[in-house]
XYZ file of C-alpha atoms in Angstrom:
678
model
C 17.867 -12.639 -62.825
C 14.656 -11.434 -64.490
C 13.441 -10.041 -61.166
C 16.758 -8.258 -60.580
C 16.552 -6.643 -64.015
C 12.916 -5.555 -63.640
C 13.156 -4.195 -60.097
C 16.294 -2.332 -58.905
C 14.975 -2.437 -55.317
C 15.474 -6.213 -55.324
C 19.146 -5.786 -56.177
C 19.590 -3.130 -53.496
C 17.841 -5.349 -50.934
C 20.022 -8.315 -51.889
C 23.190 -6.231 -51.550
C 22.131 -4.850 -48.187
C 20.910 -8.032 -46.518
C 23.722 -10.264 -47.751
C 26.372 -7.856 -46.470
C 24.683 -6.629 -43.271
C 24.373 -10.150 -41.784
C 27.044 -12.858 -41.329
C 26.981 -15.961 -43.505
C 26.027 -18.264 -40.630
C 22.747 -16.344 -40.225
C 21.865 -17.333 -43.783
C 22.910 -20.990 -43.476
C 19.501 -22.430 -42.540
C 17.695 -20.566 -45.327
C 20.354 -21.353 -47.936
C 20.257 -25.023 -46.955
C 16.483 -25.062 -47.351
C 16.787 -23.818 -50.940
C 18.720 -26.972 -51.829
C 16.077 -29.459 -50.620
C 14.407 -30.110 -53.986
C 17.609 -30.345 -56.047
C 19.251 -32.490 -53.343
C 16.286 -34.895 -53.275
C 16.311 -35.123 -57.086
C 20.091 -35.762 -57.151
C 20.879 -32.780 -59.350
C 24.316 -32.266 -57.788
C 27.620 -33.990 -58.332
C 29.114 -33.972 -54.837
C 32.232 -35.263 -53.142
C 31.761 -37.630 -50.221
C 33.410 -37.300 -46.850
C 32.577 -38.797 -43.487
C 33.210 -35.450 -41.827
C 30.610 -32.836 -40.890
C 30.644 -29.040 -40.897
C 29.645 -26.719 -38.041
C 26.757 -24.486 -39.174
C 26.532 -21.880 -36.391
C 28.543 -19.367 -34.425
C 32.190 -18.326 -34.726
C 33.231 -21.854 -35.717
C 30.962 -21.779 -38.778
C 32.486 -23.841 -41.604
C 34.898 -25.894 -39.465
C 35.220 -29.647 -40.062
C 34.292 -32.003 -37.191
C 33.473 -35.675 -36.713
C 29.860 -36.849 -36.961
C 27.920 -37.047 -33.690
C 24.278 -38.058 -33.371
C 23.100 -35.254 -31.060
C 24.515 -32.258 -32.959
C 23.541 -33.815 -36.311
C 19.911 -34.279 -35.273
C 19.807 -30.703 -33.947
C 21.257 -29.473 -37.286
C 24.194 -27.929 -35.423
C 26.373 -29.853 -37.860
C 25.618 -31.002 -41.417
C 27.239 -33.718 -43.484
C 30.133 -32.523 -45.626
C 28.494 -33.085 -49.075
C 25.510 -30.844 -48.375
C 27.434 -28.348 -46.258
C 29.967 -27.854 -49.050
C 27.114 -26.968 -51.433
C 25.818 -24.307 -49.014
C 29.271 -22.771 -48.544
C 29.965 -22.881 -52.282
C 26.644 -21.169 -53.076
C 27.314 -18.439 -50.516
C 30.827 -17.835 -51.884
C 29.531 -17.661 -55.462
C 26.774 -15.202 -54.535
C 29.114 -12.893 -52.617
C 31.566 -12.928 -55.511
C 28.798 -12.060 -57.981
C 27.551 -9.212 -55.775
C 31.090 -7.846 -55.473
C 31.448 -7.768 -59.278
C 28.046 -6.073 -59.570
C 29.054 -3.335 -57.145
C 32.328 -2.817 -58.990
C 30.363 -2.330 -62.207
C 27.968 0.118 -60.553
C 30.850 2.178 -59.142
C 32.771 2.402 -62.421
C 33.560 6.056 -63.129
C 32.570 7.233 -59.644
C 35.020 9.592 -57.972
C 35.862 7.718 -54.779
C 37.707 10.753 -53.369
C 34.449 12.631 -52.914
C 32.748 12.231 -49.505
C 30.057 9.553 -49.568
C 26.441 10.392 -48.697
C 24.477 7.505 -47.256
C 21.351 9.160 -45.883
C 19.103 7.937 -48.714
C 20.513 4.428 -48.428
C 19.991 4.395 -44.661
C 16.405 5.565 -45.091
C 15.707 2.877 -47.702
C 17.140 0.055 -45.579
C 15.363 1.305 -42.459
C 11.924 1.481 -44.076
C 12.417 -1.857 -45.871
C 11.804 -2.465 -49.569
C 8.860 -2.676 -51.948
C 8.371 -3.895 -55.492
C 8.067 -1.445 -58.361
C 4.529 -0.037 -58.714
C 3.533 -1.479 -55.335
C 2.438 0.722 -52.432
C 2.875 -1.803 -49.624
C 6.210 -3.281 -48.527
C 6.947 -6.743 -49.787
C 6.495 -9.884 -47.715
C 9.698 -11.403 -46.267
C 8.013 -14.803 -46.678
C 7.747 -14.601 -50.476
C 10.898 -12.468 -50.817
C 13.072 -14.080 -48.156
C 16.144 -14.150 -50.400
C 15.987 -10.339 -50.577
C 15.023 -9.725 -46.945
C 16.787 -10.089 -43.609
C 17.688 -13.705 -42.738
C 14.866 -15.553 -40.951
C 15.038 -15.539 -37.164
C 12.702 -17.645 -35.053
C 10.445 -15.496 -32.897
C 7.545 -17.071 -31.033
C 6.100 -13.600 -30.432
C 5.961 -13.062 -34.197
C 4.184 -16.394 -34.690
C 1.635 -15.463 -32.017
C 1.162 -12.139 -33.798
C 0.463 -13.887 -37.120
C -2.047 -16.295 -35.581
C -3.787 -13.612 -33.532
C -4.078 -11.179 -36.429
C -5.563 -13.884 -38.662
C -7.870 -14.976 -35.854
C -9.193 -11.445 -35.376
C -9.683 -10.977 -39.125
C -11.674 -14.203 -39.454
C -13.654 -13.429 -36.314
C -14.668 -10.039 -37.691
C -15.549 -11.660 -41.025
C -17.863 -14.143 -39.293
C -19.418 -11.362 -37.221
C -20.312 -9.403 -40.349
C -21.680 -12.549 -42.004
C -24.097 -12.905 -39.086
C -24.993 -9.272 -38.453
C -24.681 -7.395 -41.765
C -27.104 -8.625 -44.467
C -25.373 -6.567 -47.184
C -22.014 -8.128 -46.275
C -23.472 -11.649 -46.328
C -25.162 -11.118 -49.702
C -21.922 -9.815 -51.159
C -20.047 -12.870 -49.887
C -22.627 -15.329 -51.223
C -22.441 -13.591 -54.607
C -18.646 -14.017 -54.590
C -18.908 -17.707 -53.641
C -21.600 -18.631 -56.188
C -19.870 -17.410 -59.336
C -19.275 -19.415 -62.497
C -20.666 -22.318 -64.484
C -20.132 -24.781 -61.664
C -22.932 -23.265 -59.580
C -25.188 -22.636 -62.573
C -25.325 -26.328 -63.459
C -26.437 -27.630 -60.064
C -29.835 -27.902 -58.437
C -30.891 -25.582 -55.625
C -30.433 -28.142 -52.839
C -26.909 -28.984 -54.030
C -26.009 -25.289 -54.298
C -27.331 -24.740 -50.790
C -25.349 -27.662 -49.408
C -22.095 -26.459 -50.963
C -22.761 -22.903 -49.772
C -23.257 -24.140 -46.208
C -20.031 -26.140 -46.463
C -18.109 -23.062 -47.609
C -19.531 -20.887 -44.828
C -18.772 -23.517 -42.217
C -15.234 -23.816 -43.571
C -14.748 -20.201 -42.463
C -15.933 -21.202 -38.988
C -13.457 -24.104 -38.984
C -10.718 -21.730 -40.092
C -11.459 -19.504 -37.100
C -11.300 -22.430 -34.698
C -8.052 -23.684 -36.201
C -6.454 -20.257 -35.926
C -7.498 -20.122 -32.264
C -5.942 -23.546 -31.707
C -2.743 -22.512 -33.487
C -2.584 -19.439 -31.278
C -3.033 -21.571 -28.154
C -0.221 -23.912 -29.261
C 2.045 -20.919 -29.892
C 1.261 -19.561 -26.435
C 2.121 -22.993 -24.995
C 5.491 -22.867 -26.780
C 6.101 -19.323 -25.507
C 5.404 -20.424 -21.948
C 8.004 -23.190 -22.253
C 10.430 -20.858 -24.047
C 10.217 -18.192 -21.339
C 10.630 -20.826 -18.629
C 13.793 -22.306 -20.138
C 15.085 -19.203 -21.941
C 18.587 -19.409 -20.445
C 18.960 -23.058 -21.466
C 18.143 -22.583 -25.166
C 21.613 -22.195 -26.674
C 23.279 -23.022 -30.018
C 25.137 -26.304 -29.842
C 23.190 -27.555 -26.807
C 20.192 -29.918 -26.539
C 16.827 -28.213 -26.169
C 15.099 -28.555 -22.789
C 12.756 -31.545 -23.008
C 9.553 -29.597 -22.262
C 10.399 -26.912 -24.826
C 11.463 -29.504 -27.409
C 8.158 -31.336 -26.947
C 6.081 -28.150 -27.239
C 7.940 -27.054 -30.369
C 7.525 -30.497 -31.934
C 3.777 -30.438 -31.271
C 3.438 -26.990 -32.846
C 5.399 -28.113 -35.908
C 3.183 -31.168 -36.314
C -0.017 -29.153 -35.954
C 1.188 -26.628 -38.532
C 2.277 -29.195 -41.111
C -1.118 -30.910 -40.900
C -2.831 -27.527 -41.142
C -0.893 -26.740 -44.324
C -1.955 -30.108 -45.744
C -5.597 -29.483 -44.766
C -5.681 -26.035 -46.363
C -3.825 -27.168 -49.491
C -6.253 -30.070 -49.907
C -9.222 -27.770 -49.422
C -7.791 -25.368 -51.986
C -7.477 -28.249 -54.456
C -11.186 -29.036 -54.023
C -12.292 -25.442 -54.532
C -10.022 -24.478 -57.416
C -11.795 -26.476 -60.211
C -15.115 -24.917 -59.126
C -13.964 -21.328 -59.596
C -14.714 -19.442 -62.859
C -11.050 -19.070 -63.818
C -10.473 -22.849 -63.974
C -13.845 -24.632 -64.224
C -13.711 -24.572 -68.038
C -11.023 -27.274 -67.886
C -13.185 -29.755 -66.000
C -16.332 -31.808 -66.534
C -18.772 -32.018 -63.610
C -21.275 -34.843 -63.334
C -23.610 -34.666 -60.368
C -24.223 -37.853 -58.358
C -27.411 -37.328 -56.323
C -27.545 -41.093 -55.754
C -24.426 -40.725 -53.587
C -25.347 -37.461 -51.876
C -26.737 -33.955 -52.554
C -23.261 -32.433 -52.835
C -21.491 -35.314 -54.587
C -20.213 -34.976 -58.125
C -17.665 -36.673 -60.348
C -14.831 -34.501 -61.572
C -12.992 -35.317 -64.813
C -10.335 -33.399 -66.686
C -11.558 -32.307 -70.125
C -9.991 -33.834 -73.194
C -7.154 -31.618 -74.382
C -6.547 -29.967 -71.005
C -2.907 -30.699 -70.050
C -2.295 -33.124 -67.190
C 1.460 -33.621 -67.503
C 3.153 -30.972 -65.347
C 5.700 -29.958 -67.990
C 2.972 -29.473 -70.597
C 0.782 -27.682 -68.069
C 3.618 -25.286 -67.208
C 4.112 -24.426 -70.877
C 0.394 -24.059 -71.626
C -0.897 -22.466 -68.411
C 1.753 -21.329 -65.888
C -0.915 -20.002 -63.519
C -2.754 -23.313 -63.181
C 0.574 -25.112 -62.880
C 1.597 -22.837 -60.017
C -1.692 -23.267 -58.130
C -1.529 -27.029 -58.673
C 1.929 -27.132 -57.113
C 0.585 -25.368 -54.018
C -1.679 -28.350 -53.340
C 1.328 -30.579 -52.669
C 2.313 -31.824 -49.214
C 5.139 -29.777 -47.671
C 7.051 -32.822 -46.391
C 7.595 -34.370 -49.816
C 11.055 -33.132 -50.753
C 10.540 -33.564 -54.490
C 7.784 -30.916 -54.427
C 8.439 -27.229 -54.902
C 8.491 -25.199 -51.716
C 5.262 -23.256 -51.155
C 7.148 -20.003 -50.578
C 8.773 -20.306 -54.011
C 5.367 -20.915 -55.569
C 3.895 -17.842 -53.882
C 6.816 -15.779 -55.185
C 6.201 -17.228 -58.658
C 2.506 -16.315 -58.384
C 3.327 -12.714 -57.451
C 5.748 -12.419 -60.352
C 3.342 -14.006 -62.847
C 0.345 -11.869 -61.912
C 2.421 -8.693 -61.838
C 3.151 -9.121 -65.547
C -0.260 -10.459 -66.595
C -3.171 -8.759 -68.330
C -6.454 -8.089 -66.428
C -8.124 -11.232 -67.809
C -5.355 -13.476 -66.520
C -5.333 -11.737 -63.140
C -9.102 -12.168 -62.815
C -8.741 -15.969 -62.901
C -7.479 -15.828 -59.312
C -10.655 -14.410 -57.833
C -11.372 -13.033 -54.365
C -12.300 -16.420 -52.894
C -9.179 -18.194 -54.172
C -6.896 -15.358 -53.129
C -8.171 -15.362 -49.554
C -7.735 -19.144 -49.318
C -4.187 -18.726 -50.611
C -3.580 -16.006 -48.048
C -4.367 -18.316 -45.119
C -2.290 -21.098 -46.688
C 0.664 -18.720 -47.001
C 0.388 -17.653 -43.351
C 0.318 -21.265 -42.129
C 3.278 -22.247 -44.275
C 5.260 -19.190 -43.169
C 4.757 -20.259 -39.555
C 5.759 -23.838 -40.377
C 8.968 -22.722 -42.095
C 9.804 -20.468 -39.158
C 9.497 -23.376 -36.711
C 11.574 -25.657 -38.927
C 14.348 -23.070 -39.175
C 14.619 -22.964 -35.379
C 18.136 -23.780 -34.223
C 18.822 -25.992 -32.359
C 16.274 -28.065 -34.258
C 13.554 -29.891 -32.314
C 12.928 -33.628 -32.438
C 10.210 -34.521 -34.955
C 7.114 -36.041 -33.342
C 4.617 -38.577 -34.715
C 0.922 -37.749 -35.056
C -0.328 -40.857 -33.241
C 1.963 -40.203 -30.302
C 0.956 -36.548 -29.994
C -2.787 -37.242 -30.239
C -2.407 -39.911 -27.571
C -0.362 -37.844 -25.107
C -1.391 -34.205 -25.640
C -4.745 -33.230 -24.132
C -4.738 -29.540 -25.004
C -7.769 -28.112 -26.793
C -5.984 -27.897 -30.160
C -5.343 -31.640 -30.311
C -8.797 -32.573 -29.087
C -10.373 -30.122 -31.529
C -8.567 -31.301 -34.657
C -9.813 -34.865 -34.096
C -13.473 -33.776 -34.244
C -15.362 -34.393 -37.472
C -18.871 -34.989 -38.784
C -20.301 -31.695 -37.598
C -23.395 -32.172 -39.752
C -24.826 -34.413 -42.450
C -25.252 -33.566 -46.126
C -28.988 -33.312 -45.539
C -28.351 -30.713 -42.835
C -26.179 -28.733 -45.270
C -28.785 -28.941 -48.006
C -31.681 -27.873 -45.758
C -29.857 -24.929 -44.200
C -28.290 -23.712 -47.445
C -31.425 -23.998 -49.565
C -33.396 -21.957 -47.041
C -30.624 -19.357 -46.928
C -30.658 -18.958 -50.700
C -34.456 -18.885 -50.935
C -35.399 -16.737 -47.941
C -32.338 -14.498 -47.741
C -30.236 -14.237 -50.898
C -33.074 -14.377 -53.448
C -35.605 -12.462 -51.345
C -36.446 -8.920 -52.571
C -34.377 -6.234 -50.884
C -36.003 -3.265 -49.153
C -36.240 -0.435 -51.663
C -37.864 2.921 -52.179
C -38.910 5.247 -49.398
C -38.154 4.056 -45.864
C -41.583 3.328 -44.460
C -43.254 0.451 -42.623
C -43.067 -1.753 -45.730
C -39.336 -1.093 -46.036
C -38.876 -1.869 -42.341
C -40.864 -5.097 -42.626
C -38.798 -6.371 -45.575
C -35.604 -5.494 -43.748
C -36.716 -7.502 -40.714
C -37.680 -10.459 -42.935
C -34.186 -10.492 -44.419
C -32.589 -10.371 -40.975
C -34.840 -13.136 -39.692
C -33.829 -15.436 -42.559
C -30.167 -14.780 -41.784
C -30.710 -15.500 -38.087
C -32.534 -18.753 -38.890
C -29.548 -20.009 -40.885
C -27.003 -19.300 -38.150
C -29.321 -20.643 -35.450
C -29.658 -23.901 -37.384
C -25.922 -24.144 -37.998
C -25.149 -23.479 -34.342
C -27.715 -26.044 -33.137
C -26.271 -28.776 -35.342
C -22.664 -28.015 -34.425
C -23.514 -27.817 -30.726
C -24.751 -31.406 -30.797
C -21.357 -32.521 -32.140
C -19.518 -30.700 -29.353
C -21.811 -32.185 -26.698
C -20.885 -35.678 -27.898
C -17.149 -34.854 -27.815
C -14.727 -34.599 -24.903
C -15.045 -30.804 -24.840
C -16.191 -29.297 -21.554
C -19.164 -26.940 -21.248
C -16.990 -23.822 -21.059
C -14.848 -24.917 -24.015
C -17.977 -25.624 -26.061
C -19.415 -22.194 -25.274
C -16.113 -20.561 -26.259
C -16.129 -22.304 -29.641
C -19.804 -21.568 -30.290
C -19.467 -17.889 -29.349
C -18.115 -17.041 -32.805
C -21.363 -18.220 -34.438
C -23.665 -16.759 -31.778
C -23.548 -13.159 -32.948
C -27.308 -12.670 -33.068
C -27.584 -13.599 -29.368
C -25.245 -10.848 -28.197
C -26.410 -7.568 -26.708
C -24.226 -5.738 -29.229
C -26.203 -7.205 -32.113
C -29.529 -6.425 -30.442
C -28.389 -2.835 -29.926
C -27.374 -2.562 -33.594
C -30.779 -3.806 -34.792
C -32.628 -1.542 -32.353
C -30.550 1.508 -33.326
C -31.164 0.809 -37.025
C -34.897 0.513 -36.403
C -35.029 3.708 -34.344
C -33.069 5.604 -36.985
C -35.513 4.538 -39.697
C -38.513 5.426 -37.527
C -37.042 8.854 -36.810
C -36.420 9.327 -40.507
C -40.015 8.379 -41.287
C -41.365 10.696 -38.597
C -39.094 13.538 -39.711
C -40.199 13.150 -43.313
C -43.873 13.057 -42.244
C -43.555 16.244 -40.168
C -41.725 18.080 -42.933
C -44.337 17.076 -45.498
C -47.184 18.198 -43.225
C -45.518 21.569 -42.601
C -44.944 22.181 -46.262
C -48.532 21.296 -47.127
C -49.869 23.674 -44.483
C -47.700 26.534 -45.723
C -48.882 26.003 -49.258
C -52.534 26.171 -48.177
C -51.902 29.684 -46.859
C -52.355 28.795 -43.219
C -51.491 31.428 -40.609
C -49.813 28.754 -38.467
C -46.350 29.646 -37.253
C -45.091 26.066 -37.513
C -41.966 25.891 -39.702
C -39.652 23.095 -40.791
C -36.771 22.385 -38.446
C -34.274 23.157 -41.217
C -34.353 24.918 -44.594
C -35.959 22.799 -47.291
C -34.511 22.946 -50.798
C -36.688 23.874 -53.744
C -38.407 20.840 -55.175
C -38.984 20.042 -58.793
C -42.270 18.716 -60.140
C -42.075 14.949 -60.408
C -44.317 12.618 -62.324
C -43.177 9.468 -60.449
C -44.694 8.437 -57.103
C -43.254 9.882 -53.904
C -42.005 6.506 -52.670
C -39.554 6.331 -55.570
C -37.599 9.354 -54.360
C -33.865 8.802 -54.637
C -31.990 7.528 -51.599
C -29.869 10.693 -51.546
C -32.921 12.957 -51.286
C -34.526 10.765 -48.636
C -31.475 10.866 -46.443
C -31.011 14.596 -47.039
C -34.506 15.356 -45.756
C -34.109 12.980 -42.845
C -30.806 14.479 -41.729
C -32.000 18.052 -42.278
C -34.986 17.591 -39.985
C -33.192 15.716 -37.225
C -32.042 17.635 -34.145
C -29.272 15.823 -32.288
C -28.142 16.892 -28.846
C -24.365 16.895 -28.659
C -22.121 17.103 -25.648
C -18.734 18.813 -25.658
C -16.100 16.404 -26.845
C -13.457 15.588 -24.282
C -11.105 13.686 -26.578
C -8.973 16.080 -28.632
C -9.256 15.611 -32.355
C -6.368 14.344 -34.425
C -5.356 16.359 -37.451
C -4.812 14.301 -40.591
C -4.079 14.840 -44.250
C -6.915 15.487 -46.690
C -6.409 12.050 -48.203
C -6.803 10.371 -44.810
C -9.688 12.654 -43.828
C -11.624 11.810 -46.984
C -11.058 8.101 -46.377
C -12.367 8.317 -42.805
C -15.495 10.154 -43.968
C -16.232 7.355 -46.454
C -15.551 4.670 -43.839
C -17.930 6.317 -41.363
C -20.399 7.831 -43.821
C -23.391 9.835 -42.609
C -24.964 10.652 -45.975
C -26.302 8.411 -48.711
C -23.857 9.974 -51.161
C -20.835 9.047 -49.020
C -22.256 5.600 -48.281
C -22.349 4.731 -51.992
C -18.728 5.652 -52.777
C -15.831 3.264 -53.259
C -12.119 3.998 -52.925
C -9.009 2.943 -54.807
C -6.834 0.469 -52.910
C -3.649 2.492 -53.401
C -5.410 5.602 -52.097
C -6.535 3.651 -49.041
C -3.002 2.375 -48.356
C -1.502 5.870 -48.750
C -4.136 7.218 -46.365
C -3.257 4.547 -43.804
C 0.409 5.468 -44.167
C -0.549 9.088 -43.521
C -2.209 7.908 -40.290
C 1.026 6.357 -39.027
C 0.563 2.767 -40.202
C 2.996 0.644 -42.156
C 1.645 -1.701 -44.830
C 3.294 -4.999 -45.678
C 2.165 -7.795 -47.978
C 1.233 -10.833 -45.906
C 1.003 -13.449 -48.655
C -1.900 -13.899 -51.058
C -4.321 -10.995 -50.892
C -3.602 -10.165 -47.235
C -1.912 -6.876 -46.373
C -0.841 -6.363 -42.763
C -1.198 -2.829 -41.408
C 0.804 -2.134 -38.253
C 0.125 0.917 -36.160
C 3.082 3.091 -35.245
C 1.252 6.205 -34.062
C -0.734 6.302 -30.805
C -4.341 7.484 -30.662
C -5.587 9.285 -27.570
C -6.287 6.703 -24.883
C -4.623 3.883 -26.849
C -1.000 2.888 -27.116
C 0.861 2.641 -30.382
C 1.170 -0.808 -31.905
C -1.331 -3.412 -32.980
C -1.892 -5.057 -36.334
C -4.864 -5.561 -38.585
C -5.273 -7.433 -41.875
C -7.208 -6.197 -44.873
C -7.449 -8.133 -48.122
C -6.442 -6.313 -51.271
C -9.332 -6.427 -53.776
C -8.601 -8.561 -56.806
C -8.513 -8.352 -59.769
C -9.728 -4.714 -59.632
C -7.908 -2.887 -56.835
C -10.932 -0.900 -55.649
C -12.705 -1.242 -52.288
C -16.471 -1.326 -52.702
C -18.767 0.478 -50.205
C -19.824 -2.680 -48.345
C -16.244 -3.705 -47.645
C -15.161 -0.151 -46.848
C -17.849 0.241 -44.184
C -16.896 -3.146 -42.716
C -13.260 -2.015 -42.615
C -14.354 1.116 -40.799
C -16.149 -0.942 -38.163
C -13.032 -3.053 -37.707
C -10.899 0.054 -37.234
C -13.422 1.324 -34.681
C -13.266 -1.987 -32.810
C -9.495 -2.440 -32.706
C -8.144 1.114 -32.857
C -10.972 3.276 -31.542
C -11.575 5.135 -34.791
C -14.725 7.178 -35.310
C -15.736 9.926 -37.672
C -15.536 12.684 -35.065
C -12.036 11.731 -33.907
C -10.275 13.308 -36.886
C -10.148 16.755 -38.392
C -8.538 18.111 -41.525
C -5.089 19.599 -41.070
C -4.904 23.250 -42.031
């Protein structure tokens, strides 16, 4: 009720979706909302040996119990079915009374105008003060009823896979991106209290967890594709009220089992990370145990910090919510993850900046992946007819697909390996002095030293992991496919990037040298006709050394003296709004001034909307942008995920440039493709 009062759009969405779709379409979702209360025996129900049909035109009819239809959830026992029907009747009655109240005093004889309503329902709904559309996963009660779509599940997995793949690419190839990420990971008292080798080991573990996440998303995608293959093969035999084809039933059961174990894995991992983060570490005592291992520590709750869930909810609703998300999804007495994500959204929306900051960037991105996995799991479990549940031992014994062989692998490296790799990364890369001042040979040498340290880390990680794969039942081609995501510095693309960066700096140095020589000769009164390649601005007398010239001035001189041969552009330019044009120029900056600018998140989203994209919350910090407007040479469609910055909704320059490179990769964007609309 509080949400309905605060946000009129929620009421409008509830009215629309509950009246636009028949009750039987809502039956699976409404039944799922009763799981916790049913398991806790909160209801006083009447018993009957009869069952109720839960699909099609016979929805709500009484029938005798039969094993097949009951196990497929085509029919449900009378006690639970009566609760679902009663809840639906009560809700429809309440909505009818609400509409009557709204229409009091309205002249019903006047012709109705529905254009605004049609536009609102067509474009979907968003929360107050939010730019992006809301997520159907966390707002399912106010969205269209869930419908199983294997294509949608493939889309979720593939979009997440691409996002994590790009993230890993930048970690290997962009030193600024890697330093930013390490800084985000190593925040708080937890990291300040540990020794360097322990910090390095934990850092390596966190970075490798991103690699594991990529592999698991690729395996989820492959399982979804396997289900789609079976679905397309037996499409005409998948009907309400009929048994599922055996091959399709088996594939769907395997996907469900993989997803439920993935939710458990991610929830467990989140529970390990959460006490280490700055927003929650003050409630825990950490005691390092080097006698056990370099990364081992004992974790104890501080005296006075609530442990009882009721007390924790009253004292710290945020920690209570995040603690509930660590629960296993199959335990019916736990809160559903989707409800907890909705609670988190609601809580943070009404919180002050300090409270919001407790859920930092690292936690939010972990929550985002957890939400995506759980959304896929719920979608599979709402499939009707329902598949037969499979056991883990049976699936691991019978299924030989890469996903099931991959999830059984473990022990990729020892704690000593983690400590050695991570300590070197911190010492030689993160804590090493950055190139600064004028871009000369010294600057170039420091830059190469930084890159070399980064390459050494990934080379060591890849070597260790490769040994694990070679001892597994993975084939050579499968091993190479898995290792490709951490082999960025071996690719020709990376070599070209490094070479282009080096050549650009050398040209800048040469251009600056020529300009300086020309200016000196002119000042001496020489009769030489040599002139600078471009006008040189008046310079002010400076008392500091020349190598401390600002980055803006350096780049100005370099760009002014460079002569670039250009060919006529064949691709016609696309006209865009000023807001979108300014965003593109910052994404693909060509001056030091542009390269140092950030952008507000809401401005970025509005600019993407101007470019023909839709933006929808994807759970956690993820926002899914879907392309609806074609670019020359590319069809419309395609999705990409960007994470909303938290707690301050502003995209810093490092992330903005990375986002630009992702848009160039997946949608063909470049600075010269767009022009400002007149």
